[in-house]
mmCIF file with all atom_site columns, C-alpha atoms in Angstrom:
data_model
loop_
_atom_site.group_PDB
_atom_site.id
_atom_site.type_symbol
_atom_site.label_atom_id
_atom_site.label_alt_id
_atom_site.label_comp_id
_atom_site.label_asym_id
_atom_site.label_entity_id
_atom_site.label_seq_id
_atom_site.pdbx_PDB_ins_code
_atom_site.Cartn_x
_atom_site.Cartn_y
_atom_site.Cartn_z
_atom_site.occupancy
_atom_site.B_iso_or_equiv
_atom_site.pdbx_formal_charge
_atom_site.auth_seq_id
_atom_site.auth_comp_id
_atom_site.auth_asym_id
_atom_site.auth_atom_id
_atom_site.pdbx_PDB_model_num
ATOM 1   C CA . UNK A 1 1   ? 1.241   -42.755 55.948 1.00 39.00 ? 4   UNK A CA 1
ATOM 2   C CA . UNK A 1 2   ? 2.248   -45.002 58.858 1.00 44.00 ? 5   UNK A CA 1
ATOM 3   C CA . UNK A 1 3   ? -0.385  -45.993 61.377 1.00 43.00 ? 6   UNK A CA 1
ATOM 4   C CA . UNK A 1 4   ? 0.065   -46.047 65.133 1.00 40.00 ? 7   UNK A CA 1
ATOM 5   C CA . UNK A 1 5   ? 0.240   -49.825 64.862 1.00 44.00 ? 8   UNK A CA 1
ATOM 6   C CA . UNK A 1 6   ? 3.176   -49.629 62.445 1.00 45.00 ? 9   UNK A CA 1
ATOM 7   C CA . UNK A 1 7   ? 4.890   -47.098 64.679 1.00 39.00 ? 10  UNK A CA 1
ATOM 8   C CA . UNK A 1 8   ? 4.233   -49.252 67.734 1.00 42.00 ? 11  UNK A CA 1
ATOM 9   C CA . UNK A 1 9   ? 5.726   -52.244 65.987 1.00 45.00 ? 12  UNK A CA 1
ATOM 10  C CA . UNK A 1 10  ? 9.069   -50.579 65.335 1.00 42.00 ? 13  UNK A CA 1
ATOM 11  C CA . UNK A 1 11  ? 11.435  -51.735 68.029 1.00 41.00 ? 14  UNK A CA 1
ATOM 12  C CA . UNK A 1 12  ? 8.697   -53.478 70.010 1.00 45.00 ? 15  UNK A CA 1
ATOM 13  C CA . UNK A 1 13  ? 8.933   -56.906 68.466 1.00 47.00 ? 16  UNK A CA 1
ATOM 14  C CA . UNK A 1 14  ? 12.570  -57.543 69.244 1.00 49.00 ? 17  UNK A CA 1
ATOM 15  C CA . UNK A 1 15  ? 12.731  -56.029 72.677 1.00 59.00 ? 18  UNK A CA 1
ATOM 16  C CA . UNK A 1 16  ? 9.651   -57.618 74.247 1.00 64.00 ? 19  UNK A CA 1
ATOM 17  C CA . UNK A 1 17  ? 10.601  -61.047 72.878 1.00 62.00 ? 20  UNK A CA 1
ATOM 18  C CA . UNK A 1 18  ? 14.143  -60.667 74.219 1.00 68.00 ? 21  UNK A CA 1
ATOM 19  C CA . UNK A 1 19  ? 12.633  -60.339 77.697 1.00 73.00 ? 22  UNK A CA 1
ATOM 20  C CA . UNK A 1 20  ? 11.270  -63.869 77.207 1.00 84.00 ? 23  UNK A CA 1
ATOM 21  C CA . UNK A 1 21  ? 7.976   -62.862 78.849 1.00 93.00 ? 24  UNK A CA 1
ATOM 22  C CA . UNK A 1 22  ? 5.568   -65.235 80.563 1.00 95.00 ? 25  UNK A CA 1
ATOM 23  C CA . UNK A 1 23  ? 2.195   -64.979 78.827 1.00 97.00 ? 26  UNK A CA 1
ATOM 24  C CA . UNK A 1 24  ? -0.978  -66.605 80.136 1.00 97.00 ? 27  UNK A CA 1
ATOM 25  C CA . UNK A 1 25  ? -4.115  -66.514 77.984 1.00 97.00 ? 28  UNK A CA 1
ATOM 26  C CA . UNK A 1 26  ? -7.285  -66.164 80.065 1.00 95.00 ? 29  UNK A CA 1
ATOM 27  C CA . UNK A 1 27  ? -10.411 -67.549 78.399 1.00 93.00 ? 30  UNK A CA 1
ATOM 28  C CA . UNK A 1 28  ? -13.956 -68.166 79.544 1.00 90.00 ? 31  UNK A CA 1
ATOM 29  C CA . UNK A 1 29  ? -17.496 -67.339 78.510 1.00 85.00 ? 32  UNK A CA 1
ATOM 30  C CA . UNK A 1 30  ? -19.267 -64.065 79.395 1.00 83.00 ? 33  UNK A CA 1
ATOM 31  C CA . UNK A 1 31  ? -19.933 -64.061 83.142 1.00 83.00 ? 34  UNK A CA 1
ATOM 32  C CA . UNK A 1 32  ? -17.400 -66.795 83.936 1.00 89.00 ? 35  UNK A CA 1
ATOM 33  C CA . UNK A 1 33  ? -15.642 -64.506 86.435 1.00 88.00 ? 36  UNK A CA 1
ATOM 34  C CA . UNK A 1 34  ? -12.407 -63.945 84.493 1.00 90.00 ? 37  UNK A CA 1
ATOM 35  C CA . UNK A 1 35  ? -12.103 -60.266 85.442 1.00 88.00 ? 38  UNK A CA 1
ATOM 36  C CA . UNK A 1 36  ? -12.413 -60.877 89.188 1.00 90.00 ? 39  UNK A CA 1
ATOM 37  C CA . UNK A 1 37  ? -9.791  -63.616 89.143 1.00 94.00 ? 40  UNK A CA 1
ATOM 38  C CA . UNK A 1 38  ? -7.424  -61.615 86.914 1.00 94.00 ? 41  UNK A CA 1
ATOM 39  C CA . UNK A 1 39  ? -7.532  -58.807 89.511 1.00 94.00 ? 42  UNK A CA 1
ATOM 40  C CA . UNK A 1 40  ? -6.612  -61.333 92.226 1.00 94.00 ? 43  UNK A CA 1
ATOM 41  C CA . UNK A 1 41  ? -3.713  -62.738 90.156 1.00 96.00 ? 44  UNK A CA 1
ATOM 42  C CA . UNK A 1 42  ? -2.368  -59.220 89.512 1.00 96.00 ? 45  UNK A CA 1
ATOM 43  C CA . UNK A 1 43  ? -2.501  -58.437 93.234 1.00 95.00 ? 46  UNK A CA 1
ATOM 44  C CA . UNK A 1 44  ? -0.918  -61.687 94.448 1.00 95.00 ? 47  UNK A CA 1
ATOM 45  C CA . UNK A 1 45  ? 1.488   -62.637 91.673 1.00 95.00 ? 48  UNK A CA 1
ATOM 46  C CA . UNK A 1 46  ? 2.513   -59.356 90.066 1.00 95.00 ? 49  UNK A CA 1
ATOM 47  C CA . UNK A 1 47  ? 1.201   -60.003 86.580 1.00 97.00 ? 50  UNK A CA 1
ATOM 48  C CA . UNK A 1 48  ? 0.077   -57.211 84.252 1.00 97.00 ? 51  UNK A CA 1
ATOM 49  C CA . UNK A 1 49  ? -3.525  -57.711 83.089 1.00 97.00 ? 52  UNK A CA 1
ATOM 50  C CA . UNK A 1 50  ? -4.157  -56.839 79.440 1.00 96.00 ? 53  UNK A CA 1
ATOM 51  C CA . UNK A 1 51  ? -7.646  -56.965 77.959 1.00 92.00 ? 54  UNK A CA 1
ATOM 52  C CA . UNK A 1 52  ? -7.724  -56.960 74.157 1.00 89.00 ? 55  UNK A CA 1
ATOM 53  C CA . UNK A 1 53  ? -11.165 -55.304 74.201 1.00 87.00 ? 56  UNK A CA 1
ATOM 54  C CA . UNK A 1 54  ? -10.033 -52.551 76.594 1.00 91.00 ? 57  UNK A CA 1
ATOM 55  C CA . UNK A 1 55  ? -6.961  -51.816 74.447 1.00 94.00 ? 58  UNK A CA 1
ATOM 56  C CA . UNK A 1 56  ? -9.083  -51.477 71.305 1.00 93.00 ? 59  UNK A CA 1
ATOM 57  C CA . UNK A 1 57  ? -11.561 -49.204 73.118 1.00 92.00 ? 60  UNK A CA 1
ATOM 58  C CA . UNK A 1 58  ? -8.706  -47.058 74.486 1.00 94.00 ? 61  UNK A CA 1
ATOM 59  C CA . UNK A 1 59  ? -7.180  -46.739 71.020 1.00 95.00 ? 62  UNK A CA 1
ATOM 60  C CA . UNK A 1 60  ? -10.542 -45.591 69.597 1.00 94.00 ? 63  UNK A CA 1
ATOM 61  C CA . UNK A 1 61  ? -10.941 -43.091 72.465 1.00 94.00 ? 64  UNK A CA 1
ATOM 62  C CA . UNK A 1 62  ? -7.444  -41.677 71.838 1.00 94.00 ? 65  UNK A CA 1
ATOM 63  C CA . UNK A 1 63  ? -8.662  -40.285 68.504 1.00 90.00 ? 66  UNK A CA 1
ATOM 64  C CA . UNK A 1 64  ? -5.506  -41.539 66.742 1.00 91.00 ? 67  UNK A CA 1
ATOM 65  C CA . UNK A 1 65  ? -5.528  -42.388 63.045 1.00 91.00 ? 68  UNK A CA 1
ATOM 66  C CA . UNK A 1 66  ? -5.311  -46.027 64.025 1.00 90.00 ? 69  UNK A CA 1
ATOM 67  C CA . UNK A 1 67  ? -8.221  -45.639 66.484 1.00 93.00 ? 70  UNK A CA 1
ATOM 68  C CA . UNK A 1 68  ? -10.394 -44.073 63.788 1.00 94.00 ? 71  UNK A CA 1
ATOM 69  C CA . UNK A 1 69  ? -9.630  -46.991 61.473 1.00 93.00 ? 72  UNK A CA 1
ATOM 70  C CA . UNK A 1 70  ? -10.608 -49.482 64.203 1.00 92.00 ? 73  UNK A CA 1
ATOM 71  C CA . UNK A 1 71  ? -13.827 -47.561 64.954 1.00 92.00 ? 74  UNK A CA 1
ATOM 72  C CA . UNK A 1 72  ? -14.818 -47.505 61.286 1.00 91.00 ? 75  UNK A CA 1
ATOM 73  C CA . UNK A 1 73  ? -14.233 -51.242 60.942 1.00 89.00 ? 76  UNK A CA 1
ATOM 74  C CA . UNK A 1 74  ? -16.378 -51.970 63.994 1.00 83.00 ? 77  UNK A CA 1
ATOM 75  C CA . UNK A 1 75  ? -19.133 -49.640 62.719 1.00 85.00 ? 78  UNK A CA 1
ATOM 76  C CA . UNK A 1 76  ? -19.133 -51.461 59.388 1.00 86.00 ? 79  UNK A CA 1
ATOM 77  C CA . UNK A 1 77  ? -19.463 -54.775 61.209 1.00 80.00 ? 80  UNK A CA 1
ATOM 78  C CA . UNK A 1 78  ? -16.001 -55.897 60.113 1.00 81.00 ? 81  UNK A CA 1
ATOM 79  C CA . UNK A 1 79  ? -13.660 -57.868 62.334 1.00 79.00 ? 82  UNK A CA 1
ATOM 80  C CA . UNK A 1 80  ? -10.572 -55.931 63.411 1.00 86.00 ? 83  UNK A CA 1
ATOM 81  C CA . UNK A 1 81  ? -7.555  -57.763 61.899 1.00 90.00 ? 84  UNK A CA 1
ATOM 82  C CA . UNK A 1 82  ? -5.602  -59.910 64.368 1.00 92.00 ? 85  UNK A CA 1
ATOM 83  C CA . UNK A 1 83  ? -2.399  -57.993 63.630 1.00 92.00 ? 86  UNK A CA 1
ATOM 84  C CA . UNK A 1 84  ? -3.965  -54.720 64.808 1.00 93.00 ? 87  UNK A CA 1
ATOM 85  C CA . UNK A 1 85  ? -4.973  -56.187 68.180 1.00 93.00 ? 88  UNK A CA 1
ATOM 86  C CA . UNK A 1 86  ? -1.638  -57.985 68.531 1.00 95.00 ? 89  UNK A CA 1
ATOM 87  C CA . UNK A 1 87  ? 0.342   -54.797 67.913 1.00 94.00 ? 90  UNK A CA 1
ATOM 88  C CA . UNK A 1 88  ? -1.685  -53.038 70.625 1.00 95.00 ? 91  UNK A CA 1
ATOM 89  C CA . UNK A 1 89  ? -0.961  -55.936 72.996 1.00 96.00 ? 92  UNK A CA 1
ATOM 90  C CA . UNK A 1 90  ? 2.749   -55.811 72.130 1.00 95.00 ? 93  UNK A CA 1
ATOM 91  C CA . UNK A 1 91  ? 2.913   -52.080 72.735 1.00 94.00 ? 94  UNK A CA 1
ATOM 92  C CA . UNK A 1 92  ? 1.139   -52.433 76.101 1.00 96.00 ? 95  UNK A CA 1
ATOM 93  C CA . UNK A 1 93  ? 3.509   -55.246 77.097 1.00 95.00 ? 96  UNK A CA 1
ATOM 94  C CA . UNK A 1 94  ? 6.506   -53.130 76.156 1.00 94.00 ? 97  UNK A CA 1
ATOM 95  C CA . UNK A 1 95  ? 5.255   -50.052 77.999 1.00 94.00 ? 98  UNK A CA 1
ATOM 96  C CA . UNK A 1 96  ? 4.379   -51.966 81.179 1.00 94.00 ? 99  UNK A CA 1
ATOM 97  C CA . UNK A 1 97  ? 8.023   -52.802 81.939 1.00 92.00 ? 100 UNK A CA 1
ATOM 98  C CA . UNK A 1 98  ? 6.808   -56.150 83.294 1.00 95.00 ? 101 UNK A CA 1
ATOM 99  C CA . UNK A 1 99  ? 7.621   -59.625 81.968 1.00 94.00 ? 102 UNK A CA 1
ATOM 100 C CA . UNK A 1 100 ? 4.494   -61.487 83.194 1.00 96.00 ? 103 UNK A CA 1
ATOM 101 C CA . UNK A 1 101 ? 1.179   -60.959 81.438 1.00 97.00 ? 104 UNK A CA 1
ATOM 102 C CA . UNK A 1 102 ? -2.421  -62.133 81.643 1.00 97.00 ? 105 UNK A CA 1
ATOM 103 C CA . UNK A 1 103 ? -4.000  -61.653 78.220 1.00 96.00 ? 106 UNK A CA 1
ATOM 104 C CA . UNK A 1 104 ? -7.735  -61.659 78.770 1.00 92.00 ? 107 UNK A CA 1
ATOM 105 C CA . UNK A 1 105 ? -10.323 -62.505 76.087 1.00 86.00 ? 108 UNK A CA 1
ATOM 106 C CA . UNK A 1 106 ? -7.696  -63.199 73.432 1.00 91.00 ? 109 UNK A CA 1
ATOM 107 C CA . UNK A 1 107 ? -7.169  -65.166 71.256 1.00 94.00 ? 110 UNK A CA 1
ATOM 108 C CA . UNK A 1 108 ? -10.860 -65.230 70.350 1.00 88.00 ? 111 UNK A CA 1
ATOM 109 C CA . UNK A 1 109 ? -10.395 -67.751 67.563 1.00 92.00 ? 112 UNK A CA 1
ATOM 110 C CA . UNK A 1 110 ? -7.838  -69.967 65.836 1.00 93.00 ? 113 UNK A CA 1
ATOM 111 C CA . UNK A 1 111 ? -6.787  -67.222 63.437 1.00 94.00 ? 114 UNK A CA 1
ATOM 112 C CA . UNK A 1 112 ? -5.994  -64.885 66.393 1.00 94.00 ? 115 UNK A CA 1
ATOM 113 C CA . UNK A 1 113 ? -3.992  -67.651 68.036 1.00 95.00 ? 116 UNK A CA 1
ATOM 114 C CA . UNK A 1 114 ? -1.857  -68.450 64.995 1.00 95.00 ? 117 UNK A CA 1
ATOM 115 C CA . UNK A 1 115 ? -1.288  -64.756 64.267 1.00 96.00 ? 118 UNK A CA 1
ATOM 116 C CA . UNK A 1 116 ? -0.207  -64.020 67.854 1.00 96.00 ? 119 UNK A CA 1
ATOM 117 C CA . UNK A 1 117 ? 2.434   -66.750 67.804 1.00 94.00 ? 120 UNK A CA 1
ATOM 118 C CA . UNK A 1 118 ? 3.622   -65.768 64.301 1.00 94.00 ? 121 UNK A CA 1
ATOM 119 C CA . UNK A 1 119 ? 3.810   -62.025 64.965 1.00 93.00 ? 122 UNK A CA 1
ATOM 120 C CA . UNK A 1 120 ? 5.261   -62.099 68.498 1.00 93.00 ? 123 UNK A CA 1
ATOM 121 C CA . UNK A 1 121 ? 7.169   -65.374 68.449 1.00 93.00 ? 124 UNK A CA 1
ATOM 122 C CA . UNK A 1 122 ? 5.684   -65.979 71.914 1.00 94.00 ? 125 UNK A CA 1
ATOM 123 C CA . UNK A 1 123 ? 3.848   -69.143 72.963 1.00 94.00 ? 126 UNK A CA 1
ATOM 124 C CA . UNK A 1 124 ? 1.721   -68.899 76.104 1.00 96.00 ? 127 UNK A CA 1
ATOM 125 C CA . UNK A 1 125 ? 3.007   -70.651 79.216 1.00 96.00 ? 128 UNK A CA 1
ATOM 126 C CA . UNK A 1 126 ? -0.529  -71.984 79.587 1.00 96.00 ? 129 UNK A CA 1
ATOM 127 C CA . UNK A 1 127 ? -4.201  -71.127 79.098 1.00 96.00 ? 130 UNK A CA 1
ATOM 128 C CA . UNK A 1 128 ? -6.387  -70.438 82.121 1.00 96.00 ? 131 UNK A CA 1
ATOM 129 C CA . UNK A 1 129 ? -9.858  -71.618 81.107 1.00 94.00 ? 132 UNK A CA 1
ATOM 130 C CA . UNK A 1 130 ? -12.779 -70.631 83.333 1.00 93.00 ? 133 UNK A CA 1
ATOM 131 C CA . UNK A 1 131 ? -15.305 -73.361 82.659 1.00 91.00 ? 134 UNK A CA 1
ATOM 132 C CA . UNK A 1 132 ? -18.775 -72.324 83.758 1.00 88.00 ? 135 UNK A CA 1
ATOM 133 C CA . UNK A 1 133 ? -22.218 -73.763 82.844 1.00 86.00 ? 136 UNK A CA 1
ATOM 134 C CA . UNK A 1 134 ? -24.323 -71.562 80.586 1.00 85.00 ? 137 UNK A CA 1
ATOM 135 C CA . UNK A 1 135 ? -27.163 -71.318 83.171 1.00 85.00 ? 138 UNK A CA 1
ATOM 136 C CA . UNK A 1 136 ? -24.761 -70.010 85.834 1.00 87.00 ? 139 UNK A CA 1
ATOM 137 C CA . UNK A 1 137 ? -23.249 -67.424 83.462 1.00 84.00 ? 140 UNK A CA 1
ATOM 138 C CA . UNK A 1 138 ? -26.755 -66.283 82.483 1.00 84.00 ? 141 UNK A CA 1
ATOM 139 C CA . UNK A 1 139 ? -27.724 -65.945 86.140 1.00 85.00 ? 142 UNK A CA 1
ATOM 140 C CA . UNK A 1 140 ? -24.620 -63.864 86.946 1.00 84.00 ? 143 UNK A CA 1
ATOM 141 C CA . UNK A 1 141 ? -24.941 -61.589 83.927 1.00 83.00 ? 144 UNK A CA 1
ATOM 142 C CA . UNK A 1 142 ? -28.626 -60.922 84.502 1.00 81.00 ? 145 UNK A CA 1
ATOM 143 C CA . UNK A 1 143 ? -28.110 -60.227 88.210 1.00 81.00 ? 146 UNK A CA 1
ATOM 144 C CA . UNK A 1 144 ? -25.308 -57.705 87.494 1.00 71.00 ? 147 UNK A CA 1
ATOM 145 C CA . UNK A 1 145 ? -27.397 -55.945 84.838 1.00 61.00 ? 148 UNK A CA 1
ATOM 146 C CA . UNK A 1 146 ? -26.723 -52.329 85.751 1.00 58.00 ? 149 UNK A CA 1
ATOM 147 C CA . UNK A 1 147 ? -27.546 -50.591 82.518 1.00 52.00 ? 150 UNK A CA 1
ATOM 148 C CA . UNK A 1 148 ? -25.280 -52.746 80.364 1.00 56.00 ? 151 UNK A CA 1
ATOM 149 C CA . UNK A 1 149 ? -27.110 -53.146 77.073 1.00 56.00 ? 152 UNK A CA 1
ATOM 150 C CA . UNK A 1 150 ? -25.412 -56.460 76.331 1.00 57.00 ? 153 UNK A CA 1
ATOM 151 C CA . UNK A 1 151 ? -26.743 -58.124 79.492 1.00 56.00 ? 154 UNK A CA 1
ATOM 152 C CA . UNK A 1 152 ? -30.154 -59.248 78.219 1.00 72.00 ? 155 UNK A CA 1
ATOM 153 C CA . UNK A 1 153 ? -31.007 -62.901 77.701 1.00 76.00 ? 156 UNK A CA 1
ATOM 154 C CA . UNK A 1 154 ? -30.897 -62.989 73.868 1.00 77.00 ? 157 UNK A CA 1
ATOM 155 C CA . UNK A 1 155 ? -27.587 -61.139 73.693 1.00 76.00 ? 158 UNK A CA 1
ATOM 156 C CA . UNK A 1 156 ? -26.101 -63.266 76.466 1.00 77.00 ? 159 UNK A CA 1
ATOM 157 C CA . UNK A 1 157 ? -26.998 -66.451 74.564 1.00 81.00 ? 160 UNK A CA 1
ATOM 158 C CA . UNK A 1 158 ? -25.533 -65.058 71.348 1.00 81.00 ? 161 UNK A CA 1
ATOM 159 C CA . UNK A 1 159 ? -22.303 -64.108 73.124 1.00 79.00 ? 162 UNK A CA 1
ATOM 160 C CA . UNK A 1 160 ? -22.151 -67.556 74.696 1.00 82.00 ? 163 UNK A CA 1
ATOM 161 C CA . UNK A 1 161 ? -22.604 -69.258 71.301 1.00 81.00 ? 164 UNK A CA 1
ATOM 162 C CA . UNK A 1 162 ? -19.926 -67.063 69.720 1.00 81.00 ? 165 UNK A CA 1
ATOM 163 C CA . UNK A 1 163 ? -17.581 -68.023 72.551 1.00 82.00 ? 166 UNK A CA 1
ATOM 164 C CA . UNK A 1 164 ? -18.287 -71.731 72.032 1.00 82.00 ? 167 UNK A CA 1
ATOM 165 C CA . UNK A 1 165 ? -17.846 -71.623 68.260 1.00 84.00 ? 168 UNK A CA 1
ATOM 166 C CA . UNK A 1 166 ? -14.761 -69.409 68.204 1.00 87.00 ? 169 UNK A CA 1
ATOM 167 C CA . UNK A 1 167 ? -12.819 -70.012 71.407 1.00 88.00 ? 170 UNK A CA 1
ATOM 168 C CA . UNK A 1 168 ? -13.294 -73.731 72.017 1.00 88.00 ? 171 UNK A CA 1
ATOM 169 C CA . UNK A 1 169 ? -11.051 -74.674 69.048 1.00 92.00 ? 172 UNK A CA 1
ATOM 170 C CA . UNK A 1 170 ? -8.305  -72.532 70.667 1.00 94.00 ? 173 UNK A CA 1
ATOM 171 C CA . UNK A 1 171 ? -8.796  -74.331 73.988 1.00 94.00 ? 174 UNK A CA 1
ATOM 172 C CA . UNK A 1 172 ? -8.727  -77.711 72.218 1.00 94.00 ? 175 UNK A CA 1
ATOM 173 C CA . UNK A 1 173 ? -5.511  -76.763 70.380 1.00 96.00 ? 176 UNK A CA 1
ATOM 174 C CA . UNK A 1 174 ? -3.691  -75.895 73.612 1.00 97.00 ? 177 UNK A CA 1
ATOM 175 C CA . UNK A 1 175 ? -5.243  -78.878 75.389 1.00 96.00 ? 178 UNK A CA 1
ATOM 176 C CA . UNK A 1 176 ? -3.475  -81.030 72.794 1.00 96.00 ? 179 UNK A CA 1
ATOM 177 C CA . UNK A 1 177 ? -0.215  -79.443 74.013 1.00 96.00 ? 180 UNK A CA 1
ATOM 178 C CA . UNK A 1 178 ? -1.125  -80.034 77.688 1.00 97.00 ? 181 UNK A CA 1
ATOM 179 C CA . UNK A 1 179 ? -1.275  -76.271 78.229 1.00 97.00 ? 182 UNK A CA 1
ATOM 180 C CA . UNK A 1 180 ? -4.864  -75.835 79.459 1.00 96.00 ? 183 UNK A CA 1
ATOM 181 C CA . UNK A 1 181 ? -5.561  -75.308 83.171 1.00 96.00 ? 184 UNK A CA 1
ATOM 182 C CA . UNK A 1 182 ? -9.304  -75.791 83.449 1.00 94.00 ? 185 UNK A CA 1
ATOM 183 C CA . UNK A 1 183 ? -11.022 -74.163 86.416 1.00 94.00 ? 186 UNK A CA 1
ATOM 184 C CA . UNK A 1 184 ? -14.501 -75.018 87.676 1.00 93.00 ? 187 UNK A CA 1
ATOM 185 C CA . UNK A 1 185 ? -15.835 -71.459 87.650 1.00 92.00 ? 188 UNK A CA 1
ATOM 186 C CA . UNK A 1 186 ? -19.294 -72.221 89.037 1.00 90.00 ? 189 UNK A CA 1
ATOM 187 C CA . UNK A 1 187 ? -18.012 -72.129 92.637 1.00 91.00 ? 190 UNK A CA 1
ATOM 188 C CA . UNK A 1 188 ? -17.702 -69.161 95.042 1.00 90.00 ? 191 UNK A CA 1
ATOM 189 C CA . UNK A 1 189 ? -15.029 -66.584 94.145 1.00 91.00 ? 192 UNK A CA 1
ATOM 190 C CA . UNK A 1 190 ? -12.694 -67.462 97.051 1.00 93.00 ? 193 UNK A CA 1
ATOM 191 C CA . UNK A 1 191 ? -12.802 -71.212 96.271 1.00 94.00 ? 194 UNK A CA 1
ATOM 192 C CA . UNK A 1 192 ? -11.949 -70.480 92.646 1.00 94.00 ? 195 UNK A CA 1
ATOM 193 C CA . UNK A 1 193 ? -9.018  -68.317 93.683 1.00 95.00 ? 196 UNK A CA 1
ATOM 194 C CA . UNK A 1 194 ? -7.622  -71.108 95.881 1.00 94.00 ? 197 UNK A CA 1
ATOM 195 C CA . UNK A 1 195 ? -7.450  -73.274 92.731 1.00 95.00 ? 198 UNK A CA 1
ATOM 196 C CA . UNK A 1 196 ? -5.940  -70.402 90.739 1.00 95.00 ? 199 UNK A CA 1
ATOM 197 C CA . UNK A 1 197 ? -3.299  -69.822 93.446 1.00 94.00 ? 200 UNK A CA 1
ATOM 198 C CA . UNK A 1 198 ? -2.237  -73.471 93.293 1.00 94.00 ? 201 UNK A CA 1
ATOM 199 C CA . UNK A 1 199 ? -1.633  -73.066 89.542 1.00 94.00 ? 202 UNK A CA 1
ATOM 200 C CA . UNK A 1 200 ? 0.410   -69.855 89.831 1.00 92.00 ? 203 UNK A CA 1
ATOM 201 C CA . UNK A 1 201 ? 2.258   -70.326 93.142 1.00 85.00 ? 204 UNK A CA 1
ATOM 202 C CA . UNK A 1 202 ? 4.917   -72.900 92.137 1.00 65.00 ? 205 UNK A CA 1
ATOM 203 C CA . UNK A 1 203 ? 5.929   -70.847 89.074 1.00 51.00 ? 206 UNK A CA 1
ATOM 204 C CA . UNK A 1 204 ? 5.965   -67.682 91.136 1.00 47.00 ? 207 UNK A CA 1
ATOM 205 C CA . UNK A 1 205 ? 8.199   -69.190 93.826 1.00 49.00 ? 208 UNK A CA 1
ATOM 206 C CA . UNK A 1 206 ? 10.702  -70.366 91.217 1.00 43.00 ? 209 UNK A CA 1
ATOM 207 C CA . UNK A 1 207 ? 10.697  -66.923 89.619 1.00 40.00 ? 210 UNK A CA 1
ATOM 208 C CA . UNK A 1 208 ? 11.509  -65.361 92.980 1.00 39.00 ? 211 UNK A CA 1
#
């Protein structure tokens, strides 16, 4: 029996690639301020913001056969296969009708990265890397702790270590291709956005 992912893949692969979309990967540790800046980029530059985590959660919530499979894998402590996440991203890209995308929190590791390029045939235009010291991320996460279970000090440190181990090889890979735009994310939000604007504005003007 076909899964939602298989169904989503039919006709998606060709058509979204034909649009020759602009894809920007957005990476940074927990508390680096990615979400805030993504919202600003969407507002000012017309990108569609896709969060891999949000798409997986939405699929689980939908109660689809595919969502149940994802939920069971997570419950069993298994990693959801890259292809599953990528198909959800492809479907969301297709349904958005846009051709400019911020993909947030993905790829999480080298295997995700290779699979994304193989499955979609799309290479990111660049990677926006929010570089923030661990102490600053800890401070932000603890100060925003409003009932989020994952915002305690041990969990924060674990999440930070996972980010370092898994995502830094991805950043290094794209750095080797001169595709990383590193942002000092320890500064005030508005200062960070001024830097972000300088990265996006020239491309945006050409596109217009």
